[in-house]
Amino acid sequence: MLTVSTVSHYPKIGDSLEEQLLRRTYAQFDRKEVDLAHVERTKDEVTRQVIQEQIDAGVELITDGQIRWNDAITYIAGKMKGFELTGLLRYFDTNTFYRQPICKAELTSPESLLVKDFQFANAISSVPVKAVLTGPFTIARLSQDKHYKDFEVFALKLAAILGEEVKRLAQVGATVFHFDDPALLWFKKEKAVFKKIWTKLASYFPENIETILFLNFGDLKGIYPEIQDLPFTTLGLDLATETENWEVLESTPCTKKLLAGIVDARNTKMETEEELQGKLEKLLAIVSPENLSVSPSHGLEFLPRASAKKKLANLAKVVREFREAKVKT
Amino acid sequence: MNVPILPTTSVGSFPKPDYLKKARLQLSRGEIKEKKLRELEERATKDWIHFQEEIGIDILVDGEMYRGDMVTYFAETLKGFEISGLVRSYGNRYYRKPVVVDEVKRAKPMTIEWFQFAQRLTKKPVKGMLTGPYTIMDWSFNEYYGSRRDLTLALAGVIHEEAVDLEKAGAQYIQIDEPAVSVRPEELPLAVEAMGVVTKGLKAKTLTHICYGDFEKIYPGMLDIPVDQIDLELSNSSFNLLELFKKHPFTKEIGLGVVDVHSHVLETKAQVVDRIEKALEVFRPEQIYVDPDCGLKTREVQEAKDKLRVIVEATKEVRKGLVSAGSVGGKL
Ligand SMILES: [Zn+2]
């Protein structure tokens, strides 16, 4: 009950020489001092580091840190056939960027997008690993479609490809699927299309898997409670920077499991223990402890690594003490 | 202010020459003293001032030879800031972000000495260059103030002090850059309020530069920003914005970005003439200042110089056309 988890990405480098391994290796690759195989081995090595760092911090359900991902869009879209990657665009309201994919031909993914990555992480982790995917609506909204010439057809095609990927991942042992699909909160008027896309996506879901729909970069006003009608098991949202989400959640009973992003992943200011305890109390008035897990509000790559590490350890400590206190009383 | 019609100018930064880049690295490794770096920064500033005079730019900038990053420079100089560990922006590019850890205060003037240094080198006006409070807030971590608004307004106070000092030092143009304004349309009112604090009571001409535009989302609201002129990157958006301005008139002066700062490709004179002429279909000639899309610091020195030259030559040609067509009085 009441578990601690991470979402999406983790800082790829830190300030120590050892933590700068990946940055150095890319620079060496640019200077043609090392080959691509060496870069790939380094990504494995850094993935190993950040998995251990999450576990050491006390996280109970981790991600692979998306060390191989340049951004939320291009890693996954770049592996599909039919997309061409173009110029840099800002990712939501962050100071990070992604290469916009342009769909120029029928989309397919003859090979798996993420199976190898998942297997690698799952094999070395001593705690469960989530499979993290960017949602079909967000990939579609942040891309350009010059082939299907119809947003819905385009997004449904992406839903089918991602659905197939879920099946492949489930076959190699993934049981928890985390979908980052935040673009809905920037395009709330399109919630009907979103529903169609997610219904399609879910038609591929095997039984007995947990599916998290994680929505950040905005609040759920006008989206909740209807969003609960969609076929996923766990609703994830930002309860650190989006203060309005508290009112939204308290307005109508929550019928899904909840993944509450209560740690601000976009600011270095440390949460106090009292603040986090207060949020846990409030959350337990909304869902039962069995149905609650907590996490940062976003992937942690917006923070320096030292700060990310500290925030995770702080969250895990508060949750541990909170659980112990609850068991006693 | 003694400038011709369609004054030419720059957005702020110019590329640092190789000897200066090397010296900055050497200073960070403790291989040279600060005095040596300062000498080289002065030499580079002089070179850029002379170059701008030589090719006939009307309103000069010092080129920001002494600044690293437009926000970090101010954060390092103000009280209340620290600098964070590395965060990634894209690919293998990382930067250190300012962190507000205490009340923000101006310990000493931040840009005045350099403004005076540059202005002494030329009779033409040199712009005072500041980064706006909203952008400094948006690009920093905030561990001290209770809200984004509180931090923004605190920063507005210190940037205002700096602007007042620039005016006292003789700046006729004060530019307060707010590139971050286009990112969160819902916070535009905050940026407007903060700019009101910065420009309050100033007699100098005030302007702001905005970029990374999804300008559609903040137009016409951005016309409420209390400055005389808004400088925009127009060539990067293929001048699509002009359609927007046809629908809803642009009520301020416009800084017209006519060359792409992200591209190695040098625009031809004819291309730039065409861009200015397109703008003249939407703006009165008196409204227009001509410049590059953004700071040129990411270009090579020679590329930056070539782009500036094309701007001046194209503008001169358009001016001639205007005068012979009788649409403006003679001052060339
Ligand atoms: Zn700019």
mmCIF file of C-alpha atoms in Angstrom, chain A residues 1-5 53-61 127 262-263 273 276-277 280 284 289 292-295 309-329:
data_model
loop_
_atom_site.group_PDB
_atom_site.id
_atom_site.type_symbol
_atom_site.label_atom_id
_atom_site.label_comp_id
_atom_site.label_asym_id
_atom_site.label_seq_id
_atom_site.Cartn_x
_atom_site.Cartn_y
_atom_site.Cartn_z
ATOM 1 C CA MET A 1 0.000 0.000 0.000
ATOM 2 C CA LEU A 2 0.996 3.602 -0.677
ATOM 3 C CA THR A 3 4.048 3.077 -2.856
ATOM 4 C CA VAL A 4 6.705 5.477 -4.124
ATOM 5 C CA SER A 5 7.387 5.578 -7.817
ATOM 6 C CA GLU A 53 20.152 5.545 -7.697
ATOM 7 C CA GLN A 54 16.360 5.296 -7.725
ATOM 8 C CA ILE A 55 16.462 2.094 -5.699
ATOM 9 C CA ASP A 56 18.934 3.563 -3.214
ATOM 10 C CA ALA A 57 16.644 6.566 -2.784
ATOM 11 C CA GLY A 58 13.863 4.185 -1.764
ATOM 12 C CA VAL A 59 11.730 4.139 -4.916
ATOM 13 C CA GLU A 60 9.630 0.991 -5.124
ATOM 14 C CA LEU A 61 8.501 1.122 -8.759
ATOM 15 C CA VAL A 127 12.460 -3.650 -7.821
ATOM 16 C CA ILE A 262 3.319 15.528 -5.054
ATOM 17 C CA VAL A 263 6.976 16.484 -5.434
ATOM 18 C CA GLU A 273 8.272 16.699 5.526
ATOM 19 C CA LEU A 276 4.390 16.047 2.090
ATOM 20 C CA GLN A 277 2.672 14.466 5.108
ATOM 21 C CA LEU A 280 -0.608 12.261 1.952
ATOM 22 C CA LEU A 284 -6.051 9.322 1.730
ATOM 23 C CA PRO A 289 -3.974 3.457 0.614
ATOM 24 C CA LEU A 292 -2.477 5.303 -3.950
ATOM 25 C CA SER A 293 1.071 5.754 -5.136
ATOM 26 C CA VAL A 294 3.109 8.950 -5.131
ATOM 27 C CA SER A 295 5.819 10.344 -7.385
ATOM 28 C CA LYS A 309 18.282 12.440 -5.828
ATOM 29 C CA LYS A 310 17.560 14.463 -2.689
ATOM 30 C CA LYS A 311 13.917 14.982 -3.593
ATOM 31 C CA LEU A 312 13.352 11.271 -4.199
ATOM 32 C CA ALA A 313 15.032 10.252 -0.968
ATOM 33 C CA ASN A 314 12.982 12.838 0.904
ATOM 34 C CA LEU A 315 9.724 11.562 -0.596
ATOM 35 C CA ALA A 316 10.584 7.930 0.132
ATOM 36 C CA LYS A 317 11.499 8.734 3.724
ATOM 37 C CA VAL A 318 8.257 10.596 4.380
ATOM 38 C CA VAL A 319 6.207 7.775 2.858
ATOM 39 C CA ARG A 320 8.068 5.123 4.864
ATOM 40 C CA GLU A 321 7.509 6.966 8.134
ATOM 41 C CA PHE A 322 3.923 7.691 7.232
ATOM 42 C CA ARG A 323 3.238 4.008 6.551
ATOM 43 C CA GLU A 324 4.888 2.949 9.803
ATOM 44 C CA ALA A 325 2.842 5.461 11.779
ATOM 45 C CA LYS A 326 -0.371 4.271 10.087
ATOM 46 C CA VAL A 327 0.377 0.645 10.883
ATOM 47 C CA LYS A 328 0.936 1.457 14.572
ATOM 48 C CA THR A 329 -2.278 3.430 15.049
#
